[in-house]
CSV table of C-alpha atoms in Angstrom, one decimal:
chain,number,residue,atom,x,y,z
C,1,UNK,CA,95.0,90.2,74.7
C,2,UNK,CA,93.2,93.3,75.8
C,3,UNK,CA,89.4,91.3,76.0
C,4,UNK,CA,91.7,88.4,78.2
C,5,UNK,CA,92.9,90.9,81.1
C,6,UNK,CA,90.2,91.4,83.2
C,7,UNK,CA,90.5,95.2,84.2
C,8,UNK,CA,87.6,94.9,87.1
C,9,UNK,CA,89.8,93.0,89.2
C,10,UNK,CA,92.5,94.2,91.1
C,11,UNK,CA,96.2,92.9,90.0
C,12,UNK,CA,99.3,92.1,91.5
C,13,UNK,CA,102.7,93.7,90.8
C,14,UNK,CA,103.6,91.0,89.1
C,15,UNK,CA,100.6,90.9,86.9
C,16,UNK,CA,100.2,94.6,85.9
C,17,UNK,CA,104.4,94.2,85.0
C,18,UNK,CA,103.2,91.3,82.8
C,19,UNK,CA,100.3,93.2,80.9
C,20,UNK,CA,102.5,96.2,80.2
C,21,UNK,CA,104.4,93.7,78.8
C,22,UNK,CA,102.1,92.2,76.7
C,23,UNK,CA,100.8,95.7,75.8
C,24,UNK,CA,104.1,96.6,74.7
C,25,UNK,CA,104.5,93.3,72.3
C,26,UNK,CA,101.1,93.4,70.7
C,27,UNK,CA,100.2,97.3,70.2
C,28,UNK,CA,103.5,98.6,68.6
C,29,UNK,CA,101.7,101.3,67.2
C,30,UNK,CA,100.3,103.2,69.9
C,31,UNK,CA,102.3,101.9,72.9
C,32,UNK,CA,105.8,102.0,74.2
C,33,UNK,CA,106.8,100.7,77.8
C,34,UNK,CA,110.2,101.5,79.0
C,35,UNK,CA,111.8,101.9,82.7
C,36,UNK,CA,113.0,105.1,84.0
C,37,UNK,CA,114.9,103.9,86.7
C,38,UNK,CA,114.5,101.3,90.0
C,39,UNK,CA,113.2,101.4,93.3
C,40,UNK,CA,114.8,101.2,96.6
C,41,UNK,CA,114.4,97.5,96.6
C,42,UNK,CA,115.5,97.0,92.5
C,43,UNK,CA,112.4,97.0,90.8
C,44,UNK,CA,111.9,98.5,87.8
C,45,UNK,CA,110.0,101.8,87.5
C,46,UNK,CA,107.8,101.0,84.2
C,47,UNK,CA,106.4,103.9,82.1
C,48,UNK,CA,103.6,102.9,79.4
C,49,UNK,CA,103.6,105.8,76.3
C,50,UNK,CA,100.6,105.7,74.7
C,51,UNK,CA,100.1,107.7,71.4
C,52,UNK,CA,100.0,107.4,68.1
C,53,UNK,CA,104.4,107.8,67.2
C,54,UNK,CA,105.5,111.0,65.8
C,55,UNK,CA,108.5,112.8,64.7
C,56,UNK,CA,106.7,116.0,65.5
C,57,UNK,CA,106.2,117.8,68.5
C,58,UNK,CA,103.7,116.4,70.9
C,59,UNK,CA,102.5,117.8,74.0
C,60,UNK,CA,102.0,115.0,76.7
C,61,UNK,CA,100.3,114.1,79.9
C,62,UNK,CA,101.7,112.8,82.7
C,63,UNK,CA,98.9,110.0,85.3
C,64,UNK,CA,100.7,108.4,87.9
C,65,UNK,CA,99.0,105.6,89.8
C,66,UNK,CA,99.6,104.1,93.2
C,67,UNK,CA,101.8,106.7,94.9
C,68,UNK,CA,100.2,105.4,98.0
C,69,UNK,CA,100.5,101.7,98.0
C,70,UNK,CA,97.0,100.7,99.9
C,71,UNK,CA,95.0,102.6,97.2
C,72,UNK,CA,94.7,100.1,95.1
C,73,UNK,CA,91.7,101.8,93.2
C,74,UNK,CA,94.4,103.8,91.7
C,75,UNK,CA,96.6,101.2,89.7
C,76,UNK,CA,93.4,100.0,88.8
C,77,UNK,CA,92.3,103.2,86.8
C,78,UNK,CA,95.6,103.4,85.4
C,79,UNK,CA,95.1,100.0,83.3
C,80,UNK,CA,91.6,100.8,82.5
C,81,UNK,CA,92.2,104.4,81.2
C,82,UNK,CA,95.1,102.3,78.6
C,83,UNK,CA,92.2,99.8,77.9
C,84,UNK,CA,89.6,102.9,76.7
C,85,UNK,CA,92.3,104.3,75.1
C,86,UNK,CA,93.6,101.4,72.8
C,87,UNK,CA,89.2,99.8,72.4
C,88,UNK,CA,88.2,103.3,71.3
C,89,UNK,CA,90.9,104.5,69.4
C,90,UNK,CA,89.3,103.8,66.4
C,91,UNK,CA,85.5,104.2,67.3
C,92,UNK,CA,85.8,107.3,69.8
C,93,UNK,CA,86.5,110.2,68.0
C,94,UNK,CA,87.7,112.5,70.9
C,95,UNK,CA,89.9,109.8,71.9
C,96,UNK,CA,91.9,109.7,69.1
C,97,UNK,CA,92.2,113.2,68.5
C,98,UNK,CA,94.1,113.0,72.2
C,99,UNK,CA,96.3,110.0,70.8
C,100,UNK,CA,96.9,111.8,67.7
C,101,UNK,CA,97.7,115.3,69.1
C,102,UNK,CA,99.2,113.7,72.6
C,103,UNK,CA,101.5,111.3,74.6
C,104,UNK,CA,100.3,109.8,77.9
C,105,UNK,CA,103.0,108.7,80.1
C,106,UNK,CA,101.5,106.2,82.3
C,107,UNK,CA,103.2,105.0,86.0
C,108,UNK,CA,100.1,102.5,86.8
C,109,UNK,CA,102.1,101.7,90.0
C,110,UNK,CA,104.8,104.8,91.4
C,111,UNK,CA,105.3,102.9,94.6
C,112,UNK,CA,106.4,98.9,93.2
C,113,UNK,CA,108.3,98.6,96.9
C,114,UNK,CA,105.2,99.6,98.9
C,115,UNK,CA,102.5,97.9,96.4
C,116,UNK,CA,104.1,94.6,96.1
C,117,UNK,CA,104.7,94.8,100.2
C,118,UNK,CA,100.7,95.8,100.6
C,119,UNK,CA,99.8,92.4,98.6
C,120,UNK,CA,101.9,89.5,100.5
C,121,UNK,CA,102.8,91.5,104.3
C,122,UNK,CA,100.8,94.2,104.8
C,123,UNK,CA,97.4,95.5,103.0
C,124,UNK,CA,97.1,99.0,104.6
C,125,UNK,CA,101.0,99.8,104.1
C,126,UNK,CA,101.0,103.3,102.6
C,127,UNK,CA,104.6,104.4,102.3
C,128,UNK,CA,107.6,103.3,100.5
C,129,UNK,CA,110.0,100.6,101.4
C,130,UNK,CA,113.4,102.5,102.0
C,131,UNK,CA,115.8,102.2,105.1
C,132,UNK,CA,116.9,105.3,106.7
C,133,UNK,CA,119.7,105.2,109.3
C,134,UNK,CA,119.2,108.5,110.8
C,135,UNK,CA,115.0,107.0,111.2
C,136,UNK,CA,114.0,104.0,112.8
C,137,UNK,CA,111.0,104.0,110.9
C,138,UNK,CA,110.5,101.9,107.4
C,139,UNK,CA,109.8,103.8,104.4
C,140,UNK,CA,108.3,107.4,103.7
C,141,UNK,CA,105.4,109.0,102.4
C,142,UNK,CA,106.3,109.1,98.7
C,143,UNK,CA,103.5,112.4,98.5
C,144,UNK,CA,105.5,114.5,101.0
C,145,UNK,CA,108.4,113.5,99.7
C,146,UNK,CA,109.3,116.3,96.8
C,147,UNK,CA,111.8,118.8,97.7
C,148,UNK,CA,111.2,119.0,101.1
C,149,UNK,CA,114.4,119.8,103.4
C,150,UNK,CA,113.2,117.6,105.7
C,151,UNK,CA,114.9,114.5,103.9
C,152,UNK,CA,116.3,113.4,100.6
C,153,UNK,CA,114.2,112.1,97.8
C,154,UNK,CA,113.3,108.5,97.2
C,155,UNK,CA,114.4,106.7,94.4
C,156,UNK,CA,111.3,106.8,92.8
C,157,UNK,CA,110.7,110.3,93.1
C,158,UNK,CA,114.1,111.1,91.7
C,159,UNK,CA,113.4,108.7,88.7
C,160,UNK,CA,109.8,110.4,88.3
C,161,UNK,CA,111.0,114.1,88.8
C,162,UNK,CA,113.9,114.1,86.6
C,163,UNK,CA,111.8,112.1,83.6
C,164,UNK,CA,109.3,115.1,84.3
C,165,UNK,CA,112.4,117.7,84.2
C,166,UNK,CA,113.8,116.3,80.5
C,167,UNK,CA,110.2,116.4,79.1
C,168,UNK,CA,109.0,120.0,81.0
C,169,UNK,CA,108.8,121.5,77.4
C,170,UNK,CA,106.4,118.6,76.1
C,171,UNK,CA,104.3,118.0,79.6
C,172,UNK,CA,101.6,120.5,79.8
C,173,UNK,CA,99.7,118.6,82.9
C,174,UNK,CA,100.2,115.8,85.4
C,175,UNK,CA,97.5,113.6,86.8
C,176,UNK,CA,98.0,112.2,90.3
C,177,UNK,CA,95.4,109.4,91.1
C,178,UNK,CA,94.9,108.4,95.3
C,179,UNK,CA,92.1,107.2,97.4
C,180,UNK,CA,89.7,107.7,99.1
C,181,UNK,CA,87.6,111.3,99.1
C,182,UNK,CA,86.0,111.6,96.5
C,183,UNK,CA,88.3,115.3,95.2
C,184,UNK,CA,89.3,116.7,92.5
C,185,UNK,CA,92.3,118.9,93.8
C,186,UNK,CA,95.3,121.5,92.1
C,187,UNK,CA,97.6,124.1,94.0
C,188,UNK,CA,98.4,125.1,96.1
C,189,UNK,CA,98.5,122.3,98.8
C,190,UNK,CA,101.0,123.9,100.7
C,191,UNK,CA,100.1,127.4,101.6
C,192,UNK,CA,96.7,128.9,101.0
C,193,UNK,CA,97.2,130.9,97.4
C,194,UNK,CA,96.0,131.4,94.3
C,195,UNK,CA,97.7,129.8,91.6
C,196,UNK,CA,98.1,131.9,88.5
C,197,UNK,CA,96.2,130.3,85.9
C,198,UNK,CA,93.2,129.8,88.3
C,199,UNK,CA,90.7,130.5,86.0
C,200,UNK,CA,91.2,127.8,83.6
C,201,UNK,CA,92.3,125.4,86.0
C,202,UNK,CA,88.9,126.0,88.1
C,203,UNK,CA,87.1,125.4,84.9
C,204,UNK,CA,88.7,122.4,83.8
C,205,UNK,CA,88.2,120.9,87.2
C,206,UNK,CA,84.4,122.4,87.6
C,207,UNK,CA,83.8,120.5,83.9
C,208,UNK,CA,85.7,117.5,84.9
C,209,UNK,CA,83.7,116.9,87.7
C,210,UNK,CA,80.4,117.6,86.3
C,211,UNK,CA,81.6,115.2,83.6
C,212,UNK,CA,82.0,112.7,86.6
C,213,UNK,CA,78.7,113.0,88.2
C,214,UNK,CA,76.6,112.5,85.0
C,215,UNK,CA,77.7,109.0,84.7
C,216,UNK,CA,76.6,107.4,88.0
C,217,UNK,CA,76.1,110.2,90.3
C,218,UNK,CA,78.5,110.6,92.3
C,219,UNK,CA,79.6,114.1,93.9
C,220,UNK,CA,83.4,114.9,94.2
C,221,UNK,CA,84.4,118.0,95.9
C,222,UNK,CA,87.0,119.8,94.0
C,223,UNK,CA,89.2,123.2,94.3
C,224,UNK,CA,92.8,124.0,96.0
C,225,UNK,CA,94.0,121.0,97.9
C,226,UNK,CA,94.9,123.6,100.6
C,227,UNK,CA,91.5,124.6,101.0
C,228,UNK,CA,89.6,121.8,100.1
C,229,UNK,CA,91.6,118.7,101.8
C,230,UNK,CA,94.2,120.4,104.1
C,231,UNK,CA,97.8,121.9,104.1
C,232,UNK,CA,100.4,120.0,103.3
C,233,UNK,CA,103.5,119.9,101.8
C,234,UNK,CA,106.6,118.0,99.1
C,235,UNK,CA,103.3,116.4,97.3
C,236,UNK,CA,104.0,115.8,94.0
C,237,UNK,CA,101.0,117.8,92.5
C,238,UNK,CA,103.0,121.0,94.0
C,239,UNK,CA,106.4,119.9,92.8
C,240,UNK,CA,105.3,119.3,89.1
C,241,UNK,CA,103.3,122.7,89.2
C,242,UNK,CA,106.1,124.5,90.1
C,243,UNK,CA,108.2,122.7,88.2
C,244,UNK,CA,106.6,124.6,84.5
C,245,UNK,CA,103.6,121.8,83.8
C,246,UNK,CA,100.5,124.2,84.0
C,247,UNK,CA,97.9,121.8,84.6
C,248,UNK,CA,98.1,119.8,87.8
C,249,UNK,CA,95.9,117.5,89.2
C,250,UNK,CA,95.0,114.7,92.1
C,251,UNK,CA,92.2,112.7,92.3
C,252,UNK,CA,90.7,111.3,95.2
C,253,UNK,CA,88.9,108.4,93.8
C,254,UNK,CA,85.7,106.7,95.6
C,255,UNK,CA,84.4,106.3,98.4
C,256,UNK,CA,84.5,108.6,101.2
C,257,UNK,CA,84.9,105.7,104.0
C,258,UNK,CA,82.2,103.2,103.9
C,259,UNK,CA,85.0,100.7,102.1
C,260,UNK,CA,87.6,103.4,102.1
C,261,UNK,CA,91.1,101.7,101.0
C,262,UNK,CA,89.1,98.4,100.1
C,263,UNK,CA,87.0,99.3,97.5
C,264,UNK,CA,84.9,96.2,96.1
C,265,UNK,CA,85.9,94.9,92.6
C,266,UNK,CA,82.8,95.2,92.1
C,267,UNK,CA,82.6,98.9,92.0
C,268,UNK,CA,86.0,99.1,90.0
C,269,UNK,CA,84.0,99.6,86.6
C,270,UNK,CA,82.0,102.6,87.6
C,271,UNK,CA,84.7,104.1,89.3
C,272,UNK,CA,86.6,104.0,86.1
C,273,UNK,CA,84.4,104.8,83.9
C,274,UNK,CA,83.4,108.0,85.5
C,275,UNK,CA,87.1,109.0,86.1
C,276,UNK,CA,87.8,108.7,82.3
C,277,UNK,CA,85.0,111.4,81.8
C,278,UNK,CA,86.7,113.5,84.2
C,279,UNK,CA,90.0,112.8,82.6
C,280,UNK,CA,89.3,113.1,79.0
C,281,UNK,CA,87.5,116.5,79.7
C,282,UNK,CA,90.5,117.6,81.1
C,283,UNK,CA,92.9,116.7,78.8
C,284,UNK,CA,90.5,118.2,75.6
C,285,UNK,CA,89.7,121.1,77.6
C,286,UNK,CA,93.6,121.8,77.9
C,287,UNK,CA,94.3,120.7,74.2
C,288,UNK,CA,91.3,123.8,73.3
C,289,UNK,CA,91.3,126.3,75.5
C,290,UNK,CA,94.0,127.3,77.9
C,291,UNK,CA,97.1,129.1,76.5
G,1,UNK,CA,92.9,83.3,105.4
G,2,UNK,CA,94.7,86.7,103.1
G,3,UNK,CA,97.5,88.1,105.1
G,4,UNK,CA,97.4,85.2,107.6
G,5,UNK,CA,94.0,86.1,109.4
G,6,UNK,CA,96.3,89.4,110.8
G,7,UNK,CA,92.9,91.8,111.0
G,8,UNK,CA,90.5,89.6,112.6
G,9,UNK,CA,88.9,91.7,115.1
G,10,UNK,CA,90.7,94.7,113.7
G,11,UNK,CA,87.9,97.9,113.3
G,12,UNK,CA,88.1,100.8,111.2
G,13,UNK,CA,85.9,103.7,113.0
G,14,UNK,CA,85.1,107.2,112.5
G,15,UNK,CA,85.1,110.7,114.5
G,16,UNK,CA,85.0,114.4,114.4
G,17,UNK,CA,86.8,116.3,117.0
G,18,UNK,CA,84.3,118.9,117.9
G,19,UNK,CA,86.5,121.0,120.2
G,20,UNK,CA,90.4,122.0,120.9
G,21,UNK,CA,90.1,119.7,124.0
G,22,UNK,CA,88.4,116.9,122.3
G,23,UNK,CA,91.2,117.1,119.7
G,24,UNK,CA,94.2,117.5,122.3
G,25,UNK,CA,92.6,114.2,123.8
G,26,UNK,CA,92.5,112.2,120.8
G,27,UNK,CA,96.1,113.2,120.0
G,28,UNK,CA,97.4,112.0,123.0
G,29,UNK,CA,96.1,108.7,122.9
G,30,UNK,CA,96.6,108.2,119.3
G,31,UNK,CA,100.6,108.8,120.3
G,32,UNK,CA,100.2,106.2,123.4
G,33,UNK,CA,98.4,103.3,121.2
G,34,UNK,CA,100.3,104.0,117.4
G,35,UNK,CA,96.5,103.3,115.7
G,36,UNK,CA,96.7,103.7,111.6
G,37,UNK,CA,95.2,106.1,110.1
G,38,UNK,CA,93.2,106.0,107.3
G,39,UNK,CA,92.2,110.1,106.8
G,40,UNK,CA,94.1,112.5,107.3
G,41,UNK,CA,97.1,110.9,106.2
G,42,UNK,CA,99.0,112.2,109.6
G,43,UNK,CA,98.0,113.2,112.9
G,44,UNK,CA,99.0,116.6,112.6
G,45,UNK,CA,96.2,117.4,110.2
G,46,UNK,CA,93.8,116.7,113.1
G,47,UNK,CA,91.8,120.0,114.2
G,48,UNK,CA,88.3,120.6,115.4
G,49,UNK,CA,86.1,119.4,112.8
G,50,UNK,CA,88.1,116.9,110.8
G,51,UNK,CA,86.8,114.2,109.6
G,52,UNK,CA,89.1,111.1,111.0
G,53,UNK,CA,89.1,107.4,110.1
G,54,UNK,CA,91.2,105.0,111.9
G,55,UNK,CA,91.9,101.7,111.8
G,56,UNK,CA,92.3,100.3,115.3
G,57,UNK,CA,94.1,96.9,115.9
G,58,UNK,CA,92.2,94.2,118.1
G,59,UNK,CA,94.8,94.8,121.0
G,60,UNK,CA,93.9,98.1,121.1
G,61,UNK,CA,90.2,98.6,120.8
G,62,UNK,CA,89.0,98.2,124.5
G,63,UNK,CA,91.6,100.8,125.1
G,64,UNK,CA,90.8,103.5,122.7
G,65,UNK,CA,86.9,102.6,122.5
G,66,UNK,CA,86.7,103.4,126.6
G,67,UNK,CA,88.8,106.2,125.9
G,68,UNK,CA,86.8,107.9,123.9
G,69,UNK,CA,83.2,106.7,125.4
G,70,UNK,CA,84.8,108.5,128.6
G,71,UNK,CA,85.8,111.8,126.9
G,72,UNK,CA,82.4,111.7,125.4
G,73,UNK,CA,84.0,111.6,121.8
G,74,UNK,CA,81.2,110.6,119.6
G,75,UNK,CA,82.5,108.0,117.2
G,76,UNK,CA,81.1,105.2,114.4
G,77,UNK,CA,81.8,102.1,113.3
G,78,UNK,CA,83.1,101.8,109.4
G,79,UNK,CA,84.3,98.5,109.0
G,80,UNK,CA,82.8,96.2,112.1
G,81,UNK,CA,85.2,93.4,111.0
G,82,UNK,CA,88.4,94.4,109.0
G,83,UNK,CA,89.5,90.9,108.0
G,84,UNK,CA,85.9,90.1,106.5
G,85,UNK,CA,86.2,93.1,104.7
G,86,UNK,CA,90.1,92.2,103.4
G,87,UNK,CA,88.3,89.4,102.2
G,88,UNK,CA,85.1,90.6,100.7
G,89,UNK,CA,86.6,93.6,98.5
G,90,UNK,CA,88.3,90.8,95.9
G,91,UNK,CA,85.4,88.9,94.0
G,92,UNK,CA,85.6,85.0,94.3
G,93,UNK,CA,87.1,84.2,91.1
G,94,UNK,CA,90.3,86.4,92.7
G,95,UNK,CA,90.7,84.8,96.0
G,96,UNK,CA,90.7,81.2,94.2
G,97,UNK,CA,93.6,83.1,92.1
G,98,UNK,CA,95.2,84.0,95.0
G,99,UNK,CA,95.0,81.3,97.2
């Protein structure tokens, strides 16, 4: 059950398949797991839908986790952002106004290959798992990795874009977690533009990280990933922007390099819980106000 | 031991190129010893002024430490002992699971 999981530890592959799982089985109401396709080494790529079920029209929101496989912080948000949502539901009013009026599509791990590897070979492996016979090298960065003419897309990007692709009309923003910086980041990351809808998108992200800081302090740095990280290109925050969802977003969770990719368990909780304000301000600021 | 012991003696340390020279230095040896690292994701988002974390393997650290002690590359140590800190991020209740 949902008080058994312990969500301030971080979990294996195996283990965050298994809760989904469980999830699935046990809250039939508000959540729906299903695969949208397999990564280069077989495994299945595990969305969890999260919502109250409706024939209507929902607009959704898409949070990937774990893109990077070393950042472990990420999957870790991705289970505790399902856990607030299913424990408040019922007590948080804000909270179920998004499950009412919303979808989340969840990917608490994007990467399987590459997070599976970074528990039992490697712990610092960031990219994916794939063999490329015109490279000698192992795997690429899944985050520069989106319509680039540099090389083909992964599996798991394909599975992940073309899911994005058939729901365009229902998507209305995609939330990228990563580690670590401490940034709240939209487009452009690859040129140094202003996106059209930069006023509400600055908002959203001033708001979101103001939400952030009130709950333990802590200062992100947010703005145009071009500007406020550095230029680079085939990200997925980029692709999904351009791509129709008007609201895109990647977090840099904590810290900014005392623990870096090895964030203590015992600073999950606060990173979470401070995330979620940034997230659900987000996500009601975009239900209210933007067009 | 997680991952077989594989970091002891493994650091993770910290510099800011502060010119194009210091920069053009720390590329080249980055593409002699194939250190990891941590940020920016790639080398080619090195310039003057970036912030730059990498994780240096055992075999390497005399190397690249000397290196940059002799190019006067001001640098700091993040993690003094990766392995220790592989093993301190889980709590103990996880490393019993695991092992």
């Amino acid at each position: 059950s949902l008080s058994e999981y312990n969500y301030e530890v971080y979990h294996s592959l195996e283990d965050i398949q298994s809760w989904m799982y469980h999830l699935n089985q046990t809250q039939p109401s508000l959540v729906q797991v299903f695969s949208i396709g397999r990564s280069y080494e077989g495994r299945p790529l595990f969305i969890l839908q999260l919502g109250r079920k409706s024939r209507a029209y929902k607009k959704a929101v898409w949070i990937d986790c774990g893109i990077h496989a070393r950042e472990w912080i990420g999957p870790a948000f991705c289970q505790w952002f399902a856990r607030e949502a299913l424990l408040t539901y019922k007590t948080d009013p804000a909270m179920r106004k998004m499950l009412n009026h919303l979808y989340f599509y969840i990917m608490p791990v994007f990467n399987v290959d590459g997070y599976h590897f970074s528990w039992t070979h490697d712990r610092f492996w960031r990219k994916t798992r794939s063999r490329n016979s015109r490279f000698h090298c192992r795997g690429v960065d899944a985050n520069r990795n989106w319509k680039v003419k540099w090389c083909e897309s992964e599996p798991e990007v394909k599975a992940v874009a073309d899911f994005l692709r058939q729901h365009r009309k229902h998507v209305r923003a995609y939330l990228s977690f990563h580690a670590y910086a401490q940034m709240l980041l939209y487009p452009y990351s690859y040129k140094h533009a202003t996106i059209p809808n930069f006023g509400c998108v600055e908002i959203a992200a001033h708001k979101a990280v103001k939400a952030l800081r009130s709950a333990h302090g802590i200062r992100y740095r947010h703005g145009p990933a071009s500007q406020t990280l550095y230029i680079s290109s085939g990200n997925s925050m980029d692709w999904a922007y351009k791509n129709g969802i008007p609201y895109a977003f990647a977090f840099e969770l904590r810290d900014t390099g005392q623990f870096g990719f090895l964030l203590p368990e015992m600073l999950i909780k606060p990173t979470c819980t401070e995330t979620m304000l940034a997230v659900k301000n987000i996500t009601l600021h975009l239900l209210k106000k933007c067009p | 031991h997680p991952y077989g012991n594989r970091y002891a003696g493994d650091k993770v340390i910290r510099l800011t190129p502060r010119t194009e020279e210091e920069v053009f230095a720390f590329k080249n040896i980055y593409r002699r010893l194939q250190v990891d690292l941590w940020q920016p994701s790639s080398i080619s988002y090195v310039s003057e002024g970036t912030v730059t974390d990498v994780h240096i393997p055992q075999n390497a650290s005399r190397t690249l430490l000397t290196f940059l002690q002799g190019a006067r590359i001001q640098y700091t140590v993040l993690i003094e002992d990766l392995q220790k800190a592989v093993e301190n991020e889980n709590n103990l209740q996880t490393q019993r699971n695991r092992r």
